[in-house]
CSV table of C-alpha atoms and ligand atoms in Angstrom, one decimal:
chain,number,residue,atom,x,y,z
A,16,UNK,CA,-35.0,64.4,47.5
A,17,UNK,CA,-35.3,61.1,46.4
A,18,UNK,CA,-38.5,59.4,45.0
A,19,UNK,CA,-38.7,57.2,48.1
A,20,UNK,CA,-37.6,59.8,50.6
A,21,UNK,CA,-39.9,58.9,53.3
A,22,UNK,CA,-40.3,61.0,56.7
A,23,UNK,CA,-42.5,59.4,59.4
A,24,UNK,CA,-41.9,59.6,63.2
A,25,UNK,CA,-39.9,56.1,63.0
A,26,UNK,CA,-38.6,56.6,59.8
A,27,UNK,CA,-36.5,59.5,57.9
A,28,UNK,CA,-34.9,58.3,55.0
A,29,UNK,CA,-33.6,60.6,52.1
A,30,UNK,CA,-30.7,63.3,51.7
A,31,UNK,CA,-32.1,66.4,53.0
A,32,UNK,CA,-31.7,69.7,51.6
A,33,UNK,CA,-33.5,73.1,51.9
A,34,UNK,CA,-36.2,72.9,48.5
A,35,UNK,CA,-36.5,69.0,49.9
A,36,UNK,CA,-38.1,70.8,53.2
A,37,UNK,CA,-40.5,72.8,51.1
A,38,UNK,CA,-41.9,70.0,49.2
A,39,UNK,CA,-42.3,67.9,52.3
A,40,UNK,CA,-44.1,71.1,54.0
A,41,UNK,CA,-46.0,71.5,50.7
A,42,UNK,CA,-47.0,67.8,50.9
A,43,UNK,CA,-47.6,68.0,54.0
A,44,UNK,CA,-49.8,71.3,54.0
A,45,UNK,CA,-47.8,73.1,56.7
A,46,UNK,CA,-46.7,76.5,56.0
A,47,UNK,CA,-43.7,78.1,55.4
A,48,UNK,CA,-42.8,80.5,58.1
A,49,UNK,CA,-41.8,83.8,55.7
A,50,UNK,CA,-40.8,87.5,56.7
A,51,UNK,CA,-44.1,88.8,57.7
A,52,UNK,CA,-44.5,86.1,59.8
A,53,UNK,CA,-41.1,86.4,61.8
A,54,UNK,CA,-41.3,89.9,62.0
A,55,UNK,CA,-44.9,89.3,63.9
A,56,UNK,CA,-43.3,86.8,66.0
A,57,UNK,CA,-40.6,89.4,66.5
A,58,UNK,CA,-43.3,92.2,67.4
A,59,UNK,CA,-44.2,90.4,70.4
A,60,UNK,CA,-40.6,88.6,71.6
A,61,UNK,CA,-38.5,91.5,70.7
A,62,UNK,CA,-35.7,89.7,69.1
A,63,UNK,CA,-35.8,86.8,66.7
A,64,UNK,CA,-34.6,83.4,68.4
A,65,UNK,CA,-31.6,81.8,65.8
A,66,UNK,CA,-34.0,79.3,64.7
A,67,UNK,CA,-36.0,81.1,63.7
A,68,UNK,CA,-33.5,83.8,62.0
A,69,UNK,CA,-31.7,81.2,60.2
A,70,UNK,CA,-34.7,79.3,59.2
A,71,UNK,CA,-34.3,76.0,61.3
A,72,UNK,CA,-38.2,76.7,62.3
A,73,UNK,CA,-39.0,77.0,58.9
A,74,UNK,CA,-43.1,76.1,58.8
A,75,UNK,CA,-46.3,76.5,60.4
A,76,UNK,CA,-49.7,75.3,60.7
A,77,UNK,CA,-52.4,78.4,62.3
A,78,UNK,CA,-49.5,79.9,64.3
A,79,UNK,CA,-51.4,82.9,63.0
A,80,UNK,CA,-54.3,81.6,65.2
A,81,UNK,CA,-52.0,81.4,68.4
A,82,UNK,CA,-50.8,85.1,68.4
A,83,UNK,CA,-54.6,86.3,67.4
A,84,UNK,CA,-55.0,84.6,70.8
A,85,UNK,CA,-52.6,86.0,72.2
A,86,UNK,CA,-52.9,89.4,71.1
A,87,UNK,CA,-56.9,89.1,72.5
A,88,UNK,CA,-55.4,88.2,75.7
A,89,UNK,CA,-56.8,84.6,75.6
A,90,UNK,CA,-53.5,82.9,75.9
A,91,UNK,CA,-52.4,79.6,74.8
A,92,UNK,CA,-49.9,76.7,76.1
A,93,UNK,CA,-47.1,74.8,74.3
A,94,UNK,CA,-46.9,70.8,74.0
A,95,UNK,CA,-43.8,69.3,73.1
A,96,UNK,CA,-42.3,65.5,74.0
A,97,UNK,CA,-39.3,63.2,74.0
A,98,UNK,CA,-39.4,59.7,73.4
A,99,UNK,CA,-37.1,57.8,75.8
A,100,UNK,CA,-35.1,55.4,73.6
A,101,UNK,CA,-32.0,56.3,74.5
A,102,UNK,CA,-29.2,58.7,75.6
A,103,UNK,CA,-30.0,62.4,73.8
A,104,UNK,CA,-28.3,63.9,71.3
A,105,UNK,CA,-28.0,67.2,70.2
A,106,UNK,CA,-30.9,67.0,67.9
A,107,UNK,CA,-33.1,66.2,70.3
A,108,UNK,CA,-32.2,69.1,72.6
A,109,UNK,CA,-33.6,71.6,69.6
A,110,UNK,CA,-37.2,71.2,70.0
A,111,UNK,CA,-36.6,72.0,73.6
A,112,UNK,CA,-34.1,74.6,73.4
A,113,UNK,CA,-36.5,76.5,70.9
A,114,UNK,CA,-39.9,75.6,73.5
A,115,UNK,CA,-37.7,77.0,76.1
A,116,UNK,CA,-37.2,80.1,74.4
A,117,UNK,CA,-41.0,80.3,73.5
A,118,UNK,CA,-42.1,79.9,77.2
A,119,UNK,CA,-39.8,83.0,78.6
A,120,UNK,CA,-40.9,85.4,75.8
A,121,UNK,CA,-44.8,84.5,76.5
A,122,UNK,CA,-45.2,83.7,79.7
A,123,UNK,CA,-47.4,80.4,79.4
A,124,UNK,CA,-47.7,76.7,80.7
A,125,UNK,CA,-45.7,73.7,78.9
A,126,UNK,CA,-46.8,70.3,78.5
A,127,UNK,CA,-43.7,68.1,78.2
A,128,UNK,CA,-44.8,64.0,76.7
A,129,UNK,CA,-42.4,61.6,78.1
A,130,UNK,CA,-43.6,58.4,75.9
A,131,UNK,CA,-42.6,55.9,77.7
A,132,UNK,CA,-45.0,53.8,76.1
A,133,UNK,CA,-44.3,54.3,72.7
A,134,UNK,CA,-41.1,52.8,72.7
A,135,UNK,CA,-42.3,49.9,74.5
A,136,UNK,CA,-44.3,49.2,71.3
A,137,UNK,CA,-41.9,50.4,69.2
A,138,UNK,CA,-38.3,49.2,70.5
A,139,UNK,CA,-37.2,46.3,71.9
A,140,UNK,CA,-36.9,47.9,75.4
A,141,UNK,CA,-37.5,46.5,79.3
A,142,UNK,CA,-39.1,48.3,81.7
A,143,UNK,CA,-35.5,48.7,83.3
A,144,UNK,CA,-33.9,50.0,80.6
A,145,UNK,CA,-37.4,52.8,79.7
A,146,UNK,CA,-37.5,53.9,83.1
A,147,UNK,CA,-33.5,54.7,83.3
A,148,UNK,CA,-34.0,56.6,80.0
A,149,UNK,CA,-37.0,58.7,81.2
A,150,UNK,CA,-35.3,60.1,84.1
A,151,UNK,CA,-32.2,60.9,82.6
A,152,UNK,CA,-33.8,62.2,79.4
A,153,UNK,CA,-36.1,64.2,82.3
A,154,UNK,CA,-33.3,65.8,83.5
A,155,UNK,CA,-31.7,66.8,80.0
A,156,UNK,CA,-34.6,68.4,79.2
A,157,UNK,CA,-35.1,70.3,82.9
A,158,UNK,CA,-31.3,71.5,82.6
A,159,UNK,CA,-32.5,73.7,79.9
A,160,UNK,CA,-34.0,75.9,83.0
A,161,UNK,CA,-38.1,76.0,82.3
A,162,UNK,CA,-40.2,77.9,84.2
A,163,UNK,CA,-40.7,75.2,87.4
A,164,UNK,CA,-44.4,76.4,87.9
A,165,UNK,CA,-45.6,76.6,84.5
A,166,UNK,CA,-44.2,73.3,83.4
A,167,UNK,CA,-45.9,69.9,83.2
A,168,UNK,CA,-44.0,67.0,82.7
A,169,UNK,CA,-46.3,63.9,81.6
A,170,UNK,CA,-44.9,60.5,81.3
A,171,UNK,CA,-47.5,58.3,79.8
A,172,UNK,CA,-47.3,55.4,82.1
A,173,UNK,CA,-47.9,57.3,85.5
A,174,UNK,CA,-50.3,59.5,83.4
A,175,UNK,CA,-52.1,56.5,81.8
A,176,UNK,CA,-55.7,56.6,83.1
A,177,UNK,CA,-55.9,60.2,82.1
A,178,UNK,CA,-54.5,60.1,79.0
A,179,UNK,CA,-56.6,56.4,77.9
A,180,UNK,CA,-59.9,58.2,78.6
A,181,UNK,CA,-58.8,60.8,76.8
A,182,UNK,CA,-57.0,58.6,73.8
A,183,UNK,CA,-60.4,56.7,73.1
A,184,UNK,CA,-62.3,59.7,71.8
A,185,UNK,CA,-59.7,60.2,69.3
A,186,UNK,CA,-59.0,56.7,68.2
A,187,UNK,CA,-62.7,56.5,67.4
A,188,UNK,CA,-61.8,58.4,64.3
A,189,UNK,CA,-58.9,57.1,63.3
A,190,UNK,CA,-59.2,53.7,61.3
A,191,UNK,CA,-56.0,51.4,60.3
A,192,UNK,CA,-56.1,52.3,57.0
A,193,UNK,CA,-55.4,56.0,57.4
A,194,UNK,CA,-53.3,54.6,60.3
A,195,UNK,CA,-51.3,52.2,57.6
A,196,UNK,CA,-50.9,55.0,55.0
A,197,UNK,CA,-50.1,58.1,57.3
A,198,UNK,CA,-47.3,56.1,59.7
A,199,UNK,CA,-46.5,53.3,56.6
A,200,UNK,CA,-47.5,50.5,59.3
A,201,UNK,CA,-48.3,47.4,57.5
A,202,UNK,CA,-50.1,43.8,59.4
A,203,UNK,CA,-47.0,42.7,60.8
A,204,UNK,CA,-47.2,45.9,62.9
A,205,UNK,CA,-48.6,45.4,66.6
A,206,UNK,CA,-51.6,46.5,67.3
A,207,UNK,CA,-50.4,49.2,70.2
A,208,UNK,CA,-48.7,50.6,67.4
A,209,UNK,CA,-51.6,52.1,65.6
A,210,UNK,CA,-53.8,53.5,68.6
A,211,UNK,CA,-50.5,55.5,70.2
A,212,UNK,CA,-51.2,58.7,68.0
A,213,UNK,CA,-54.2,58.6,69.8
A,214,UNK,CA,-52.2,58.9,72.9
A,215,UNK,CA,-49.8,61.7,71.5
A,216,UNK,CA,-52.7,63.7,70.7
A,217,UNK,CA,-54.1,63.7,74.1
A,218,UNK,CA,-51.7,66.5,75.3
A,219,UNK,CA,-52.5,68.8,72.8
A,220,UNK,CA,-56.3,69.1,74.1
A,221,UNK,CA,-55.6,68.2,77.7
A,222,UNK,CA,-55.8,71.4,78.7
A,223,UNK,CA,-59.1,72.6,77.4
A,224,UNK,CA,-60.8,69.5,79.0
A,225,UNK,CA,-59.0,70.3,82.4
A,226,UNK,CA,-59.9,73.7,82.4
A,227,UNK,CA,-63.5,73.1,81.0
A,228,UNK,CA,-63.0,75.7,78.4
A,229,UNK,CA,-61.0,76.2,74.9
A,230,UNK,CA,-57.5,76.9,75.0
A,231,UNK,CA,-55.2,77.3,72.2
A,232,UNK,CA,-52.2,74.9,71.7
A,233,UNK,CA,-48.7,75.5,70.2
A,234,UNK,CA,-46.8,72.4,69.6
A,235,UNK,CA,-42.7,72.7,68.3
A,236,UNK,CA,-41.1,69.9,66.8
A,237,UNK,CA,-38.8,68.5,64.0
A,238,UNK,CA,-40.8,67.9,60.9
A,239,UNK,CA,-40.6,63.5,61.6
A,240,UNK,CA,-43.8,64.5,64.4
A,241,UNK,CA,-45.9,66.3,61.8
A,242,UNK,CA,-48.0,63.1,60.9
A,243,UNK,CA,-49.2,62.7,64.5
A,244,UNK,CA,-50.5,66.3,64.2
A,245,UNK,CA,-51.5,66.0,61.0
A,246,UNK,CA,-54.3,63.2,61.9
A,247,UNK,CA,-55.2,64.9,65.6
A,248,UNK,CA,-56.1,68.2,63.1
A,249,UNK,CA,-58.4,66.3,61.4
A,250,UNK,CA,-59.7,65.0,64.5
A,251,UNK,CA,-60.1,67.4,66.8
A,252,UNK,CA,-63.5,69.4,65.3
A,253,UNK,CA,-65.1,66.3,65.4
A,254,UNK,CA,-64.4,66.1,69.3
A,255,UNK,CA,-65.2,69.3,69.8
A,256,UNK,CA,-61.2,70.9,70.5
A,257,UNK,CA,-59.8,73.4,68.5
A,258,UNK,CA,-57.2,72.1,66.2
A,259,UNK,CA,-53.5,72.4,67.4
A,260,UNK,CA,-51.1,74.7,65.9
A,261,UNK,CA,-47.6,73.6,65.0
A,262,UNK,CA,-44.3,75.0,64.3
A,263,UNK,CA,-41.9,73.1,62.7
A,264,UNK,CA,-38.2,72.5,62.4
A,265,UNK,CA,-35.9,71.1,59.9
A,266,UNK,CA,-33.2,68.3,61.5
A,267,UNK,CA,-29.9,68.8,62.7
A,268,UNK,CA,-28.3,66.6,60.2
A,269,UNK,CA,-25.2,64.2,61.1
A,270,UNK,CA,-22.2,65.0,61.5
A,271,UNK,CA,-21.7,64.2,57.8
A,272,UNK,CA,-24.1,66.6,56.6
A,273,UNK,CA,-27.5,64.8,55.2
A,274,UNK,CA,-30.8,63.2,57.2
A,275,UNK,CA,-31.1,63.7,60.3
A,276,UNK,CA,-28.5,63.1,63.8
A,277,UNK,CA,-30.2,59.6,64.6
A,278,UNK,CA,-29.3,57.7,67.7
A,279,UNK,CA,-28.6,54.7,65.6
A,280,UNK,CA,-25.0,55.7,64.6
A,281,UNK,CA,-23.0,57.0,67.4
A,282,UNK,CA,-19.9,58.3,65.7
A,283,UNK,CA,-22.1,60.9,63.9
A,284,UNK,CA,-24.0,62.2,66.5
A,285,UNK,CA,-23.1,64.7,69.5
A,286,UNK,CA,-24.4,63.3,72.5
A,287,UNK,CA,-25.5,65.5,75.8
A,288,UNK,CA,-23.1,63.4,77.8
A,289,UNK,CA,-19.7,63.7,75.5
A,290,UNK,CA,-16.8,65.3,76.9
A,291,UNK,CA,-15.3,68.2,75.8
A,292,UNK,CA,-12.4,66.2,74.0
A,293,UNK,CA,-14.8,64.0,72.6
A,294,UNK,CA,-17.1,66.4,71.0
A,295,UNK,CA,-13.7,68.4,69.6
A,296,UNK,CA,-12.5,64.8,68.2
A,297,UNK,CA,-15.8,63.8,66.4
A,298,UNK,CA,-16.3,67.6,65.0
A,299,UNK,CA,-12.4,66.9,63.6
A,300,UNK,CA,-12.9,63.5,62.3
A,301,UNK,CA,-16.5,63.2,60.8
A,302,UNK,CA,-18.0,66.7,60.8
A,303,UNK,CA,-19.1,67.9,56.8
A,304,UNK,CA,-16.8,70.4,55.9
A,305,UNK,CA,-17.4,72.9,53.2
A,306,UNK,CA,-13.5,73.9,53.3
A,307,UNK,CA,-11.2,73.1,50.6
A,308,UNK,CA,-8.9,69.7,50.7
A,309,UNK,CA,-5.8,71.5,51.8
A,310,UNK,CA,-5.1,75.0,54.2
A,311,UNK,CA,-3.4,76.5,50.7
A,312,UNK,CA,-6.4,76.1,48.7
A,313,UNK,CA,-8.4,76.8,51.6
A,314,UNK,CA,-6.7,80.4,51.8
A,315,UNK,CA,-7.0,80.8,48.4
A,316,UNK,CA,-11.0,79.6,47.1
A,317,UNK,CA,-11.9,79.9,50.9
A,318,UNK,CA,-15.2,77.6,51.8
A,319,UNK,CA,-18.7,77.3,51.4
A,320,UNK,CA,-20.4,78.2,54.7
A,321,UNK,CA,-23.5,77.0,53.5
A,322,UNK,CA,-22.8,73.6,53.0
A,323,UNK,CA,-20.3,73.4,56.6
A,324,UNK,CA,-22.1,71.6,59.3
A,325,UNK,CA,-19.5,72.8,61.8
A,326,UNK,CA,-20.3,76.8,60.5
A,327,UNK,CA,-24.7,75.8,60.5
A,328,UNK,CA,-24.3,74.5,63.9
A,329,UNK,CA,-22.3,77.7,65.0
A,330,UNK,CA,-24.7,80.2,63.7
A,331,UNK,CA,-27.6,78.5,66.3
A,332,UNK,CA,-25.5,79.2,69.5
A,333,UNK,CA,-24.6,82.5,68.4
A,334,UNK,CA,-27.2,85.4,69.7
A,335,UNK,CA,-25.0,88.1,67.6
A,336,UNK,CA,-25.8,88.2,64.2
A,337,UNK,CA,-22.9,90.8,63.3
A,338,UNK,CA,-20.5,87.9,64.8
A,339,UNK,CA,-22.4,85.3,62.6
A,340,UNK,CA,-21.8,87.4,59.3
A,341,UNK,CA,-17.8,88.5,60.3
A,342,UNK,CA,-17.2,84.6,60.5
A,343,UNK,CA,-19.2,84.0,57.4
A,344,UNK,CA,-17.1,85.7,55.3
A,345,UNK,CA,-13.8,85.0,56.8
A,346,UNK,CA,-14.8,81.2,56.5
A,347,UNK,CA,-16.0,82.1,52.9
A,348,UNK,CA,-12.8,84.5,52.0
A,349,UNK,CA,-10.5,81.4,53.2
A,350,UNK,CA,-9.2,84.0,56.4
A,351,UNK,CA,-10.5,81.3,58.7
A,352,UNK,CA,-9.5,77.4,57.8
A,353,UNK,CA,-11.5,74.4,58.1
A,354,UNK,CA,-10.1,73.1,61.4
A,355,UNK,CA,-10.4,76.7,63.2
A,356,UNK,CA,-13.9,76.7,62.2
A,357,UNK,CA,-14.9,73.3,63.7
A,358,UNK,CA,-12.5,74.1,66.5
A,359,UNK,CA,-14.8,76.9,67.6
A,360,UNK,CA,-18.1,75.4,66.8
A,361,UNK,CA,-16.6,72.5,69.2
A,362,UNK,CA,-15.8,74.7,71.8
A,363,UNK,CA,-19.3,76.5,71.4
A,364,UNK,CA,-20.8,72.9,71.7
A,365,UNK,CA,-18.8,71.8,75.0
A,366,UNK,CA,-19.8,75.4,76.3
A,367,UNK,CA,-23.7,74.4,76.5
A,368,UNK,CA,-23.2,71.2,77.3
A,369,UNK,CA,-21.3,71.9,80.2
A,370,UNK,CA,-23.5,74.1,81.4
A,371,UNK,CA,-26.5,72.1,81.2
A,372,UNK,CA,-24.6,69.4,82.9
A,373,UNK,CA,-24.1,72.1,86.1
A,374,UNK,CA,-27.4,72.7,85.7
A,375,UNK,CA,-28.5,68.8,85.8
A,376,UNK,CA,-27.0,68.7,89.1
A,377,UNK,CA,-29.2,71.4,90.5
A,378,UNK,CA,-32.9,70.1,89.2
A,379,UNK,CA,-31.4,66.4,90.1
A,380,UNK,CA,-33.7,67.4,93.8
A,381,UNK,CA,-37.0,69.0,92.5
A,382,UNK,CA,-38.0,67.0,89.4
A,383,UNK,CA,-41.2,66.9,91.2
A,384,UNK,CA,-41.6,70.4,91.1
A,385,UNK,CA,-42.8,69.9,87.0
A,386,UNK,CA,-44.4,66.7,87.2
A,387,UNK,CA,-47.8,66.8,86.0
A,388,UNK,CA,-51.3,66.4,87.6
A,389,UNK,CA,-54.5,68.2,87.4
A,390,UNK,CA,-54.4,70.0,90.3
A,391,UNK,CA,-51.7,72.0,89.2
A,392,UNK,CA,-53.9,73.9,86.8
A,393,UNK,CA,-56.7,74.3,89.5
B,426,TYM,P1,-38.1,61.9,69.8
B,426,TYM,O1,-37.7,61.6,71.2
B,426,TYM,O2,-37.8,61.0,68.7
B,426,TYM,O3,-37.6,63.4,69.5
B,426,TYM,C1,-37.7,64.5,70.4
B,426,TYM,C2,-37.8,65.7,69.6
B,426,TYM,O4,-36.6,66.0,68.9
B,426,TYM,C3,-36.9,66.1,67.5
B,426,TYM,N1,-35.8,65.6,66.8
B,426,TYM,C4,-34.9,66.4,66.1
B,426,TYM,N2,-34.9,67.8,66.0
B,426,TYM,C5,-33.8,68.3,65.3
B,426,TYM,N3,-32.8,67.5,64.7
B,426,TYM,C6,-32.8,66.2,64.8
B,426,TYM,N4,-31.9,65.4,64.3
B,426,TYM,C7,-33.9,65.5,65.6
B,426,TYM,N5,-34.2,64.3,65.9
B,426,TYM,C8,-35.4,64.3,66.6
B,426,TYM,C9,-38.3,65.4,67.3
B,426,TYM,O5,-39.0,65.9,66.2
B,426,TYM,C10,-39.0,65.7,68.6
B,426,TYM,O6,-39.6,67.0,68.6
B,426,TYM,N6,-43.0,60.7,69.8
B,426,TYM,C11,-42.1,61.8,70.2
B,426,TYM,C12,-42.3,62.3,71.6
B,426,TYM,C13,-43.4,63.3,71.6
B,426,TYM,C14,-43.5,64.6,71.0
B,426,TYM,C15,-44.7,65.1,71.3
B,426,TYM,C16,-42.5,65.3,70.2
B,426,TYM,C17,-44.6,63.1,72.3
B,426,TYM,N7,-45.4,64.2,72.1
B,426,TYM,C18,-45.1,66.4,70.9
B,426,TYM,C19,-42.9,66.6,69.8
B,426,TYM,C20,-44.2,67.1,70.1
B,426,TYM,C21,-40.7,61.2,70.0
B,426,TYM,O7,-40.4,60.1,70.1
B,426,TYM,O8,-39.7,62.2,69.9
């Protein structure tokens, strides 16, 4: 990691590599999600998601505290968001994908942030241009197929008297100079800037206020959200809400291998609306291969798996961890060449985006099925 790697919801800068996650955990004072822990999660879900098998959801803060919950029967719901700056890449769909995934195995409500509002403060967006991106980026997320009656999504402008009575008790606690060293906002910042972790917190207690008694929370993201969660921790005891629990993923890097897929570079992202020739053509062109220069060397030192973005992405769609290891080692023996590998990863790709796309179509009619309100809960 470099000395000025810096990692902030608006900011990842830095090469990114596995002991570079640690430290940032470490410095972060999450938890690194080990054996015992997965084989608990594993104990109640039956099988071991492959983020979580291949370490992708790599820390924790109190998930402990969530399945002790659990386990008593006192259940919990999950919190996760999307900011709508834009069209979605694959990246973004991982949080999601993951939540998804959590919401099946334990049956429980999901709060989905749509903040709107945030990236009014935060990017030079018009209202036109926010409110085209929350509906598509709605309906990326919904194609995932959540459970309709046990999902909430929140957008923070419909949602705003709600969430500002709510936002106020928090920012009551937070002062701008925690505000300046946590999020590395400086005086040229605007001032909506520093109170909207106050309103990103607001989900992750909501339900405790709307039920009128403690409820755990579970919140899954990519480890450029832990700040938020980091102040509303400290926060919460002093409101009187139990602190949020987190788990936490590392980034689907670019297509050439290091920081995170960013919107801001479009050749090196995969994007939830590419076609299956484009996603085949950027894999081909840009994606970080750990295979040798030429197919002779290739079938003769074979690759390094490890380092292949094409063979890391692979390994996430695939439920079968026998397949996983057979095309580890052909990769790694040189049996399988550079170009097959990202071939099939491409194919993989276009596979779930095509069928998300299907799927699009078919929530297109019921989005208000998941909106949020209060009665919902009642
Ligand atoms: P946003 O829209 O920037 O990102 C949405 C989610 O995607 C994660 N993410 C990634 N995960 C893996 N690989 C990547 N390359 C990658 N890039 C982004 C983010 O960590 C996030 O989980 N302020 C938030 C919206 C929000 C939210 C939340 C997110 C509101 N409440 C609660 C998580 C949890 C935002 O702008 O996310």
């Amino acid at each position: 990691m470099t000395e000025d790697a810096k990692v902030t919801p608006w900011e990842v800068t830095g090469i990114l590599g596995d002991t570079d996650y640690s430290k940032i955990a470490d410095r972060f004072g999450a938890k690194i999600i080990d054996r015992a822990m997965k084989e608990r999660i594993a104990s109640y879900t039956g099988d071991l998601h492959p983020f979580l098998r291949y370490d992708v959801f790599f820390a924790h803060r109190d998930l402990d505290l969530i399945l002790d919950a659990y386990s008593r029967g006192e259940g919990f719901y999950l919190y996760t968001g999307r900011g709508p700056s834009g069209k979605m890449h694959l990246g973004h769909l991982l949080p999601f994908m993951f939540t998804r995934w959590l919401q099946e195995k334990f049956n429980v409500d999901l709060i989905i942030q749509i903040t709107d509002d945030e990236k009014f403060l935060f990017r030079d967006l018009n209202s036109g241009d926010l409110n085209r991106y929350t509906s598509d980026n709605i309906l990326d997320i919904l194609s995932l197929g959540f459970n309709p009656e046990r999902t909430h999504i929140m957008v923070d402008t419909l949602n705003s008297g709600l969430l500002y009575n709510n936002a106020i008790k928090v920012a009551r606690h937070i002062n701008v100079s925690l505000a300046k060293s946590v999020f590395g906002f400086d005086d040229s910042d605007n001032v909506g800037k520093y109170f909207f972790t106050s309103i990103q917190a607001v989900p992750s207690f909501i339900l405790s206020e709307i039920l009128g008694r403690p409820i755990r929370c579970l919140i899954p993201y990519a480890i450029d959200q832990d700040p938020h969660f980091k102040v509303a921790r400290d926060v919460m005891p002093k409101i009187g809400y139990e602190k949020p629990s987190s788990i936490i993923s590392k980034f689907i890097p670019s297509l050439k291998g290091s920081g995170k897929m960013s919107s801001s570079d479009t050749t090196t992202g995969i994007y939830l609306d590419d076609d299956r020739k484009t996603v085949r053509k950027k894999l081909m062109k840009y994606a970080f291969s750990g295979g040798r220069d030429t197919a002779d060397e290739q079938r003769k030192y074979g690759a390094n798996p490890d380092i292949d973005f094409s063979f890391n992405v692979f390994r996430l769609l695939e439920n079968d961890p026998s397949v996983v290891s057979r095309i580890y080692d052909e990769y790694r023996s040189g049996q399988l060449l550079s170009g097959e590998m990202k071939a099939m990863t491409a194919d993989r790709i276009s596979n779930l985006l095509e069928g998300l796309s299907i799927n699009r179509e078919k929530v297109k009619n019921n989005i208000s099925d998941y909106m949020f309100s209060t009665d919902r809960f009642r």
